[in-house]
Coordinates of C-alpha atoms in Angstrom, one line a residue:
X374 CA 131.1 135.5 10.1
X375 CA 130.1 135.8 13.8
X376 CA 126.6 134.7 13.0
X377 CA 128.0 131.7 11.1
X378 CA 130.3 130.8 14.0
X379 CA 127.4 131.1 16.4
X380 CA 125.2 128.8 14.2
X381 CA 127.8 126.0 14.6
X382 CA 128.5 126.7 18.3
X383 CA 126.7 123.8 20.0
X384 CA 126.9 125.5 23.5
X385 CA 124.9 128.5 22.3
X386 CA 121.7 126.5 21.9
X387 CA 119.3 125.7 24.7
X388 CA 119.4 122.4 26.5
X389 CA 116.3 121.0 24.9
X390 CA 117.6 122.0 21.4
X391 CA 120.8 120.2 22.1
X392 CA 119.0 117.1 23.3
X393 CA 116.9 117.0 20.1
X394 CA 119.9 117.5 17.9
X395 CA 121.8 114.8 19.7
X396 CA 118.9 112.3 19.3
X397 CA 118.6 113.2 15.6
X398 CA 122.3 112.6 15.1
X399 CA 122.0 109.3 17.1
X400 CA 119.1 108.1 14.9
X401 CA 120.8 109.0 11.6
X402 CA 124.0 107.4 12.7
X403 CA 122.2 104.3 13.9
X404 CA 120.2 103.9 10.7
X405 CA 123.4 104.4 8.7
X406 CA 125.2 101.6 10.6
X407 CA 122.1 99.4 10.3
X408 CA 122.0 99.7 6.6
X409 CA 125.7 99.3 6.2
X410 CA 126.0 96.2 8.4
X411 CA 122.7 94.3 8.0
X412 CA 121.1 95.4 4.7
X413 CA 121.6 92.0 3.1
X414 CA 120.8 89.8 6.2
X415 CA 117.3 88.5 6.8
X416 CA 116.3 86.6 9.8
X417 CA 115.6 83.0 8.7
X418 CA 113.7 81.9 11.8
X419 CA 111.2 84.9 11.8
X420 CA 108.2 82.6 11.5
X421 CA 109.2 80.6 14.6
X422 CA 109.8 83.8 16.5
X423 CA 106.4 85.1 15.6
X424 CA 104.8 81.8 16.6
X425 CA 106.6 81.9 19.9
X426 CA 105.5 85.5 20.4
X427 CA 101.9 84.6 19.8
X428 CA 102.1 81.6 22.1
X429 CA 103.6 83.6 24.9
X430 CA 101.1 86.4 24.4
X431 CA 98.2 83.9 24.5
X432 CA 99.6 82.3 27.7
X433 CA 99.8 85.8 29.2
X434 CA 96.3 86.5 28.0
X435 CA 95.3 83.3 29.8
X436 CA 96.7 84.6 33.1
X437 CA 94.9 88.0 32.5
X438 CA 91.6 86.1 32.1
X439 CA 92.3 84.2 35.3
X440 CA 93.0 87.5 37.1
X441 CA 89.8 89.0 35.6
X442 CA 87.9 85.9 36.8
X443 CA 89.3 86.4 40.3
X444 CA 88.4 90.1 40.2
X445 CA 84.9 89.3 39.2
X446 CA 84.6 86.7 42.0
X447 CA 85.9 89.2 44.6
X448 CA 83.6 91.9 43.3
X449 CA 80.7 89.5 43.4
X450 CA 81.5 88.4 47.0
X451 CA 81.9 92.0 48.3
X452 CA 78.8 93.2 46.5
X453 CA 76.6 90.3 47.7
X454 CA 77.9 90.7 51.3
X455 CA 77.0 94.4 51.2
X456 CA 73.5 93.7 49.7
X457 CA 72.8 91.0 52.3
X458 CA 73.8 93.4 55.1
X459 CA 71.4 96.0 53.6
X460 CA 68.6 93.4 53.5
X461 CA 69.3 92.2 57.1
X462 CA 69.3 95.8 58.4
X463 CA 66.1 96.6 56.5
X464 CA 64.4 93.5 58.1
X465 CA 65.5 94.6 61.6
X466 CA 64.2 98.1 60.8
X467 CA 60.8 96.6 59.7
X468 CA 60.7 94.5 62.9
X469 CA 61.1 97.7 65.0
X470 CA 58.2 99.4 63.1
X471 CA 55.8 96.5 63.7
X472 CA 54.1 95.8 67.0
X473 CA 51.5 93.2 68.0
X474 CA 48.6 95.5 66.9
X475 CA 49.9 96.1 63.4
X476 CA 47.5 95.0 60.7
X477 CA 48.3 92.7 57.8
X478 CA 47.8 95.6 55.3
X479 CA 50.2 97.8 57.3
X480 CA 52.9 95.0 57.2
X481 CA 52.3 94.5 53.5
X482 CA 52.7 98.2 52.8
X483 CA 56.0 98.4 54.9
X484 CA 57.4 95.4 53.0
X485 CA 56.5 96.8 49.6
X486 CA 58.1 100.2 50.4
X487 CA 61.2 98.6 51.9
X488 CA 64.5 98.0 50.1
X489 CA 63.8 94.2 50.2
X490 CA 61.4 94.4 47.3
X491 CA 64.2 96.0 45.2
X492 CA 66.3 92.8 45.5
X493 CA 64.2 89.8 46.6
X494 CA 61.0 87.9 46.7
X495 CA 59.4 87.4 50.1
X496 CA 56.5 85.7 51.9
X497 CA 55.2 85.6 55.5
X498 CA 53.5 82.9 57.5
X499 CA 50.4 85.1 57.5
X500 CA 50.0 84.8 53.7
X501 CA 51.8 88.0 52.5
X502 CA 53.7 87.1 49.3
X503 CA 55.7 88.9 46.6
X504 CA 57.6 87.1 43.9
X505 CA 60.2 89.3 42.1
X506 CA 61.8 86.7 39.8
X507 CA 61.5 83.0 40.9
X508 CA 59.5 81.2 43.6
X509 CA 61.8 78.8 45.4
X510 CA 60.3 79.0 48.9
X511 CA 59.4 75.3 48.7
X512 CA 63.1 74.5 49.1
X513 CA 63.4 76.7 52.2
X514 CA 64.5 75.2 55.6
X515 CA 62.3 77.1 58.0
X516 CA 64.3 76.0 61.0
X517 CA 67.3 78.1 60.0
X518 CA 66.8 81.7 61.3
X519 CA 69.0 84.8 60.8
X520 CA 71.4 83.0 58.5
X521 CA 71.6 82.8 54.7
X522 CA 70.9 79.5 53.0
X523 CA 72.3 78.7 49.5
X524 CA 70.4 76.3 47.2
X525 CA 71.0 75.2 43.6
X526 CA 68.2 75.6 41.1
X527 CA 67.8 74.9 37.4
X528 CA 68.4 77.9 35.1
X529 CA 65.8 78.6 32.5
X530 CA 66.8 77.8 28.9
X531 CA 70.1 76.3 30.0
X532 CA 70.6 72.6 30.1
X533 CA 74.0 72.3 31.6
X534 CA 74.1 74.7 34.5
X535 CA 72.4 75.6 37.8
X536 CA 72.3 78.9 39.5
X537 CA 72.6 79.8 43.2
X538 CA 69.5 81.0 45.1
X539 CA 69.7 82.6 48.6
X540 CA 67.1 82.3 51.4
X541 CA 66.9 84.1 54.7
X542 CA 64.4 83.6 57.5
X543 CA 63.5 86.1 60.3
X544 CA 60.9 85.8 63.0
X545 CA 59.1 89.2 63.5
X546 CA 59.1 89.3 67.4
X547 CA 55.9 91.2 68.1
X548 CA 53.7 89.5 65.5
X549 CA 55.3 86.1 65.9
X550 CA 55.2 86.0 62.1
X551 CA 58.0 84.2 60.1
X552 CA 59.3 86.4 57.2
X553 CA 61.0 84.4 54.4
X554 CA 63.2 86.3 51.9
X555 CA 64.5 84.7 48.6
X556 CA 67.0 86.4 46.4
X557 CA 68.8 85.3 43.2
X558 CA 72.5 85.9 42.8
X559 CA 71.9 88.4 40.0
X560 CA 69.7 90.7 42.2
X561 CA 72.2 90.5 45.1
X562 CA 74.9 91.6 42.7
X563 CA 73.2 94.4 40.7
X564 CA 76.4 96.3 39.9
X565 CA 78.2 93.1 38.6
X566 CA 77.1 93.5 34.9
X567 CA 78.7 97.0 34.5
X568 CA 81.9 95.9 36.2
X569 CA 82.1 92.7 34.1
X570 CA 81.4 94.4 30.8
X571 CA 84.2 97.0 31.4
X572 CA 86.7 94.1 32.1
X573 CA 85.5 92.2 29.0
X574 CA 85.8 95.3 26.8
X575 CA 89.4 95.7 28.0
X576 CA 90.1 92.0 27.4
X577 CA 88.5 92.0 24.0
X578 CA 90.7 95.0 22.9
X579 CA 93.8 93.1 23.8
X580 CA 92.9 89.7 22.4
X581 CA 93.8 90.5 18.8
X582 CA 97.6 90.2 19.2
X583 CA 98.5 91.5 15.7
X584 CA 95.9 93.6 14.0
X585 CA 97.9 93.6 10.8
X586 CA 97.0 90.0 10.3
X587 CA 93.6 90.4 8.7
X588 CA 93.0 86.6 8.7
X589 CA 93.1 86.3 12.5
X590 CA 90.1 84.5 14.0
X591 CA 89.6 84.3 17.7
X592 CA 86.9 82.5 19.6
X593 CA 86.2 81.7 23.3
X594 CA 83.9 78.7 23.7
X595 CA 82.4 76.5 26.5
X596 CA 82.3 72.8 25.8
X597 CA 79.0 71.3 27.1
X598 CA 79.7 68.4 29.5
X599 CA 77.5 65.9 27.6
X600 CA 79.6 66.5 24.5
X601 CA 82.6 65.0 26.2
X602 CA 81.0 61.5 26.0
X603 CA 82.3 61.1 22.4
X604 CA 85.6 62.7 21.4
X605 CA 85.8 61.4 17.8
X606 CA 83.2 63.6 16.1
X607 CA 84.1 66.9 14.3
X608 CA 83.4 69.7 16.7
X609 CA 82.5 72.4 14.1
X610 CA 78.8 72.6 13.5
X611 CA 76.8 74.9 11.2
X612 CA 73.3 74.1 12.6
X613 CA 72.6 76.3 15.6
X614 CA 70.3 73.9 17.4
X615 CA 72.8 71.0 17.2
X616 CA 75.6 73.4 18.0
X617 CA 74.0 74.3 21.4
X618 CA 74.5 70.6 22.5
X619 CA 78.2 70.8 21.6
X620 CA 79.5 74.2 22.5
X621 CA 78.6 77.9 23.2
X622 CA 80.5 80.9 21.8
X623 CA 81.4 83.9 24.0
X624 CA 80.5 87.5 22.9
X625 CA 84.2 88.2 23.2
X626 CA 84.8 86.3 20.0
X627 CA 85.3 88.0 16.6
X628 CA 83.7 85.2 14.7
X629 CA 80.2 83.7 14.6
X630 CA 81.5 80.1 14.6
X631 CA 84.7 78.3 15.7
X632 CA 87.8 78.3 13.4
X633 CA 88.6 74.6 13.9
X634 CA 87.8 73.1 10.4
X635 CA 87.6 69.4 10.5
X636 CA 89.4 68.9 13.9
X637 CA 87.7 66.5 16.2
X638 CA 87.0 67.3 19.8
X639 CA 89.6 64.7 20.9
X640 CA 92.3 66.4 18.7
X641 CA 91.4 69.8 20.2
X642 CA 91.5 68.6 23.8
X643 CA 94.8 66.8 23.2
X644 CA 96.4 70.0 21.8
X645 CA 95.3 72.3 24.6
X646 CA 98.1 71.4 27.0
X647 CA 101.0 71.5 24.4
X648 CA 101.2 75.3 24.2
X649 CA 101.9 74.8 20.4
X650 CA 99.6 75.6 17.4
X651 CA 98.1 72.8 15.4
X652 CA 98.4 73.0 11.6
X653 CA 95.2 72.2 9.7
X654 CA 93.1 73.5 6.8
X655 CA 90.0 75.7 6.7
X656 CA 88.4 76.2 3.2
X657 CA 91.5 74.6 1.6
X658 CA 93.8 77.3 3.2
X659 CA 96.5 76.1 5.7
X660 CA 96.1 77.8 9.1
X661 CA 97.8 77.6 12.5
X662 CA 95.4 77.3 15.5
X663 CA 96.3 77.8 19.1
X664 CA 94.1 76.1 21.7
X665 CA 94.4 77.5 25.2
X666 CA 92.6 75.9 28.2
X667 CA 91.0 78.6 30.3
X668 CA 89.1 76.3 32.6
X669 CA 89.4 76.5 36.4
X670 CA 89.8 73.5 38.7
X671 CA 86.2 73.8 40.1
X672 CA 84.6 74.4 36.7
X673 CA 82.1 71.8 35.4
X674 CA 82.6 72.9 31.8
X675 CA 85.7 73.2 29.6
X676 CA 86.5 76.8 28.6
X677 CA 88.8 77.1 25.6
X678 CA 90.4 80.0 23.7
X679 CA 90.8 79.3 19.9
X680 CA 93.2 81.6 18.0
X681 CA 93.6 80.9 14.3
X682 CA 96.0 82.7 11.8
X683 CA 96.5 82.1 8.1
X684 CA 99.9 80.5 7.8
X685 CA 100.6 82.0 4.3
X686 CA 99.8 85.5 5.5
X687 CA 102.0 85.1 8.6
X688 CA 105.0 84.0 6.4
X689 CA 104.5 86.9 4.0
X690 CA 104.6 89.4 6.9
X691 CA 107.7 87.9 8.4
X692 CA 109.5 87.7 5.0
X693 CA 109.1 91.5 4.6
X694 CA 110.8 92.3 7.9
X695 CA 114.5 92.7 8.3
X696 CA 116.1 91.8 11.6
X697 CA 119.5 93.0 12.8
X698 CA 122.1 90.6 13.9
X699 CA 122.9 91.0 17.6
X700 CA 126.6 91.9 17.3
X701 CA 126.1 94.6 14.7
X702 CA 123.2 96.0 16.7
X703 CA 125.3 96.1 19.9
X704 CA 128.2 97.8 18.0
X705 CA 125.9 100.5 16.5
X706 CA 124.3 101.2 19.9
X707 CA 127.7 101.3 21.6
X708 CA 129.1 103.8 19.1
X709 CA 126.0 105.9 19.4
X710 CA 126.2 105.9 23.2
X711 CA 129.9 107.0 23.0
X712 CA 128.9 109.9 20.8
X713 CA 126.0 110.9 23.1
X714 CA 128.3 110.8 26.2
X715 CA 130.9 113.0 24.3
X716 CA 128.3 115.6 23.5
X717 CA 126.6 115.5 26.9
X718 CA 129.6 115.1 29.2
X719 CA 129.6 118.6 30.7
X720 CA 125.8 118.8 30.8
X721 CA 125.6 115.4 32.5
X722 CA 128.2 116.4 35.0
X723 CA 126.3 119.6 35.9
X724 CA 123.0 117.6 36.2
X725 CA 124.7 115.1 38.5
X726 CA 126.1 117.9 40.7
X727 CA 122.6 119.4 41.0
X728 CA 121.1 116.0 41.8
X729 CA 123.7 115.2 44.5
X730 CA 123.2 118.7 46.0
X731 CA 119.4 118.2 46.1
X732 CA 119.8 114.8 47.8
X733 CA 122.1 116.3 50.5
X734 CA 119.7 119.2 51.1
X735 CA 116.9 116.7 51.4
X736 CA 118.9 114.9 54.1
X737 CA 119.2 118.1 56.1
X738 CA 122.4 119.8 54.8
X739 CA 120.9 123.2 54.3
X740 CA 124.2 125.2 54.0
X741 CA 125.5 123.3 50.9
X742 CA 125.4 124.8 47.4
X743 CA 125.8 123.4 43.9
X744 CA 128.0 126.2 42.5
X745 CA 126.8 125.3 39.0
X746 CA 127.1 128.5 36.8
X747 CA 126.9 129.3 33.1
X748 CA 124.9 131.0 30.4
X749 CA 123.0 127.9 29.3
X750 CA 119.8 126.4 30.8
X751 CA 121.7 124.2 33.2
X752 CA 123.8 127.1 34.5
X753 CA 120.7 129.3 35.0
X754 CA 119.0 126.4 36.8
X755 CA 122.0 125.9 39.1
X756 CA 122.2 129.6 40.0
X757 CA 118.4 129.7 40.6
X758 CA 118.7 126.6 42.8
X759 CA 121.5 128.1 44.9
X760 CA 119.5 131.3 45.3
X761 CA 116.4 129.3 46.4
X762 CA 118.6 127.5 49.0
X763 CA 119.8 130.9 50.4
X764 CA 116.2 132.1 50.7
X765 CA 115.1 128.8 52.2
X766 CA 117.9 128.8 54.8
X767 CA 117.2 132.4 55.8
X768 CA 113.5 131.6 56.2
X769 CA 114.3 128.7 58.5
X770 CA 116.4 131.0 60.7
X771 CA 113.5 133.5 60.9
X772 CA 111.1 130.7 61.7
X773 CA 113.3 129.3 64.4
X774 CA 113.5 132.7 66.1
X775 CA 109.7 133.1 66.0
X776 CA 109.2 129.6 67.4
X777 CA 111.6 130.3 70.2
X778 CA 109.8 133.6 71.0
X779 CA 106.4 132.0 70.9
X780 CA 107.5 129.1 73.1
X781 CA 108.7 131.6 75.8
X782 CA 105.3 133.3 75.6
X783 CA 103.4 130.1 76.0
X784 CA 105.6 128.9 78.9
X785 CA 105.1 132.2 80.7
X786 CA 101.3 132.0 80.2
X787 CA 101.2 128.4 81.4
X788 CA 103.1 129.4 84.6
X789 CA 100.7 132.2 85.3
X790 CA 97.7 129.8 84.8
X791 CA 99.2 127.2 87.2
X792 CA 99.7 129.9 89.9
X793 CA 96.1 131.0 89.4
X794 CA 94.8 127.5 89.5
X795 CA 96.7 126.7 92.7
X796 CA 95.3 129.9 94.3
X797 CA 91.8 128.7 93.3
X798 CA 92.3 125.3 95.0
X799 CA 93.7 127.1 98.1
X800 CA 90.7 129.4 98.3
X801 CA 88.2 126.5 97.8
X802 CA 90.0 124.5 100.5
X803 CA 89.8 127.4 102.9
X804 CA 86.1 128.1 102.1
X805 CA 85.2 124.4 102.7
X806 CA 87.2 124.4 106.0
X807 CA 85.3 127.6 107.0
X808 CA 82.0 125.9 106.1
X809 CA 83.0 122.9 108.3
X810 CA 83.8 125.2 111.2
X811 CA 80.5 127.0 110.9
X812 CA 78.6 123.7 110.9
X813 CA 80.6 122.7 114.1
X814 CA 79.5 126.0 115.8
X815 CA 75.9 125.5 114.7
X816 CA 76.1 121.9 116.0
X817 CA 77.0 123.1 119.5
X818 CA 73.8 125.2 119.7
X819 CA 71.5 122.4 118.6
X820 CA 70.1 120.0 121.2
X821 CA 68.1 117.7 118.8
X822 CA 70.2 114.6 118.3
X823 CA 68.7 113.8 114.9
X824 CA 69.6 117.2 113.6
X825 CA 73.1 117.0 115.1
X826 CA 73.6 113.6 113.3
X827 CA 72.5 115.2 110.0
X828 CA 75.0 118.1 110.5
X829 CA 77.8 115.7 111.3
X830 CA 77.1 113.7 108.1
X831 CA 77.1 116.9 106.1
X832 CA 80.3 118.0 107.8
X833 CA 82.0 114.7 106.9
X834 CA 81.0 114.9 103.3
X835 CA 82.2 118.4 103.0
X836 CA 85.5 117.3 104.6
X837 CA 86.0 114.7 101.8
X838 CA 85.9 117.6 99.2
X839 CA 88.1 119.9 101.4
X840 CA 90.7 117.2 101.6
X841 CA 90.7 116.7 97.8
X842 CA 91.4 120.4 97.2
X843 CA 94.0 120.4 99.9
X844 CA 95.8 117.5 98.1
X845 CA 95.6 119.4 94.8
X846 CA 97.0 122.5 96.4
X847 CA 99.9 120.5 97.9
X848 CA 100.5 118.5 94.7
X849 CA 103.1 119.5 92.2
X850 CA 100.7 118.5 89.4
X851 CA 97.6 120.6 89.7
X852 CA 95.5 118.1 87.7
X853 CA 96.4 114.9 89.6
X854 CA 95.6 113.8 93.2
X855 CA 97.7 111.1 94.8
X856 CA 94.7 109.0 95.7
X857 CA 96.5 106.6 98.1
X858 CA 97.7 109.5 100.3
X859 CA 94.2 111.0 100.1
X860 CA 92.5 107.7 101.1
X861 CA 94.8 107.1 104.1
X862 CA 94.2 110.7 105.4
X863 CA 90.5 110.2 105.0
X864 CA 90.6 106.9 106.9
X865 CA 92.7 108.5 109.7
X866 CA 90.3 111.4 110.1
X867 CA 87.1 109.2 110.2
X868 CA 88.9 106.8 112.6
X869 CA 89.7 109.7 115.0
X870 CA 86.0 110.6 115.1
X871 CA 84.5 107.2 115.6
X872 CA 87.3 105.1 117.0
X873 CA 89.0 107.2 119.6
X874 CA 90.2 104.0 121.5
X875 CA 91.7 102.6 118.2
X876 CA 90.0 99.3 118.7
X877 CA 89.3 98.7 115.0
X878 CA 92.1 97.0 113.1
X879 CA 92.4 98.7 109.6
X880 CA 94.2 96.9 106.8
X881 CA 94.7 98.7 103.5
X882 CA 96.0 97.6 100.1
X883 CA 96.0 100.7 97.8
X884 CA 97.9 101.1 94.5
X885 CA 99.7 104.4 93.8
X886 CA 97.1 106.0 91.6
X887 CA 97.0 109.6 90.4
X888 CA 93.4 110.7 89.6
X889 CA 91.9 114.0 88.4
X890 CA 89.4 115.7 90.6
X891 CA 86.4 114.6 88.4
X892 CA 87.3 110.9 89.3
X893 CA 88.7 111.4 92.8
X894 CA 85.7 113.3 94.1
X895 CA 83.0 110.6 93.6
X896 CA 85.3 107.9 94.9
X897 CA 86.1 110.1 98.0
X898 CA 82.4 110.5 98.8
X899 CA 81.8 106.7 98.4
X900 CA 84.7 105.9 100.7
X901 CA 83.4 108.4 103.3
X902 CA 80.0 106.8 103.3
X903 CA 81.1 103.2 103.5
X904 CA 83.8 103.8 106.2
X905 CA 81.5 105.9 108.3
X906 CA 78.8 103.3 108.1
X907 CA 81.2 100.6 109.2
X908 CA 82.3 102.6 112.3
X909 CA 78.7 103.5 113.1
X910 CA 76.9 100.2 112.7
X911 CA 79.1 97.2 111.8
X912 CA 81.2 96.7 115.0
X913 CA 78.5 96.7 117.7
X914 CA 79.1 93.7 120.0
X915 CA 82.3 92.9 118.1
X916 CA 85.3 92.1 120.3
X917 CA 87.9 92.3 117.5
X918 CA 86.6 94.7 114.9
X919 CA 88.4 94.6 111.6
X920 CA 88.2 96.7 108.4
X921 CA 89.9 95.9 105.0
X922 CA 90.1 98.4 102.1
X923 CA 91.5 97.4 98.7
X924 CA 91.9 99.9 95.8
X925 CA 93.4 98.9 92.4
X926 CA 93.4 100.0 88.8
X927 CA 92.3 97.6 86.0
X928 CA 93.4 98.1 82.3
X929 CA 94.0 101.9 82.9
X930 CA 90.2 102.3 82.4
X931 CA 88.5 101.1 85.6
X932 CA 89.1 101.3 89.4
X933 CA 88.1 98.5 91.7
X934 CA 87.3 99.5 95.3
X935 CA 86.6 96.7 97.8
X936 CA 85.6 97.5 101.5
X937 CA 85.1 94.5 103.9
X938 CA 84.4 94.4 107.6
X939 CA 83.8 91.5 110.0
X940 CA 80.6 93.0 111.4
X941 CA 77.0 91.7 111.4
X942 CA 76.3 92.7 107.8
X943 CA 73.2 94.5 106.5
X944 CA 69.9 94.0 108.3
X945 CA 67.8 93.9 105.1
X946 CA 68.2 93.0 101.4
X947 CA 70.7 95.4 99.8
X948 CA 68.4 96.5 96.9
X949 CA 65.7 97.5 99.4
X950 CA 68.0 99.1 101.9
X951 CA 69.8 101.1 99.2
X952 CA 66.5 102.8 98.4
X953 CA 65.8 103.6 102.1
X954 CA 69.0 105.1 103.5
X955 CA 70.5 108.3 102.2
X956 CA 74.1 107.1 102.3
X957 CA 73.5 103.9 100.2
X958 CA 71.2 105.8 97.9
X959 CA 73.9 108.4 97.4
X960 CA 76.5 105.7 96.6
X961 CA 74.2 104.1 94.0
X962 CA 73.6 107.4 92.3
X963 CA 77.3 108.2 92.1
X964 CA 78.3 104.8 90.8
X965 CA 75.6 104.5 88.2
X966 CA 75.5 108.1 86.9
X967 CA 79.0 109.5 87.5
X968 CA 81.3 106.5 87.4
X969 CA 79.2 104.5 85.0
X970 CA 79.9 101.4 87.0
X971 CA 78.2 99.0 89.4
X972 CA 77.9 98.2 93.2
X973 CA 78.2 94.6 94.3
X974 CA 77.2 93.6 97.9
X975 CA 77.8 90.2 99.5
X976 CA 78.0 88.8 103.0
X977 CA 81.4 87.2 103.6
X978 CA 81.7 86.9 107.4
X979 CA 80.7 90.5 107.4
X980 CA 79.6 93.1 104.9
X981 CA 81.6 93.3 101.7
X982 CA 81.1 96.1 99.1
X983 CA 82.8 96.0 95.7
X984 CA 82.6 99.2 93.6
X985 CA 83.7 99.1 89.9
X986 CA 83.7 102.4 88.1
X987 CA 85.3 104.1 85.0
X988 CA 88.2 106.5 85.2
X989 CA 87.3 109.9 83.7
X990 CA 89.8 111.5 81.4

């Protein structure tokens, strides 16, 4: 008895079993209502519905064909652009391999082994020639270099179409030889055929709308332009030679000739825009034929889709089908839905609860639970889901603790490194200051003025580096130097050495720029050399000496340094003088090889130097 009770207890079955049973009950009930309500009713307008369906499907097929045409066009354009680029790059590569001593045989060998011979014909002005497919070099405009020309040429064995041919001219520099390259569209687009065939196979598989209609005949044809001169003749033609002058049949067709019977070309063209089938006879059997215009606006030939169905077979098919009336169908569906909702109410509620809980968890509410329980599949799923959330929440807490602990370790390590780096800058600064002091002591013992001058120059250059490390030591950011403050201190120090009476008027316009030591060091050395040279040489016999310094940043990538005085300017040409004096030679080397910039000198009522250089990251 218990086993029998369990057998009819719906809740004892698994969720999937209950779903299957419910669907079976639904189908049985639906069929029963269908038979009860609509067994004697047959749809009278089934033929019209079938005709409308075929019409809409053919119009949809027309749009698919248009999309396929656009896809083929896009693929052709991309493939040809890529092949053209390969050919251009190959020509440039060949040009690099050839020099003025290269022999004709050597050039011929390079051209034969190049990728050009895979795609194109070519010839040169020194009588090297290779024809891959067609020779159309007589149509080449030799004045157009490094640009593709497109010409139209007659296609072999085709009366009504022309094909595109592409020409490219390139002058081989060392040999002064003109290289002409000629390529057909097919060789520039070698992968086109495979891509086109895959699209056509897909299209052909979908063109037969109803495979149950064995009489269906489908043909895609091109109307030759000259055939449009007379619209009153019957288009169908048995003779293949005469047929070529009228139309051509695509391989996508499932017939060898068109299913138009005795229809004239005029009747066919008049019907193509109506979106309705034309009724006519083929072999004494009445057929319906749809004529769909597939032509594009820029096409010179008419492209038509002809779709023919035996009218009697279509009527027999539709007479055998029974269609439900809408009210009865809706009533049956409504009753079935009510029954399904009745059986699945509790299950659906639990599923909704699990879904809402999952959405809230996804939004960040990690402490929420579904509380769905039970012995069935949904109950087990709910309990497993809640258990998974418990584990997930616990793992997040553990992970947060580990992240916090690791953050403290990294912070401590960073602080230790900053202290160490600051100590290094301090020691470097002290060592450089000690070096300057030692040079000063040595200077006092030397009597030779030339040697003293060299020691003073060295001392000043070391000072620029010592000042940089002092600024880093004093800065809160150990990787950035306040360059404005550094420049002003450097100017002040040099001025005290060479302008004790403070006769020189110094004007500065310096942006607040923070630089790392890799960028600040070379700019500091350049400033030291230029300012020192001004004080030493520029202001002799000058009553009102004046020095202007402008430093600015451009686009966060480049620094502009302009130094101008009102002195006598350079005594020689700057390019010659920069190779003779150590200071200017040093500036040139730093700007060219460290800052990757340039030095510009000009006389503007005095010497004016403009330094442009990159900012190192």
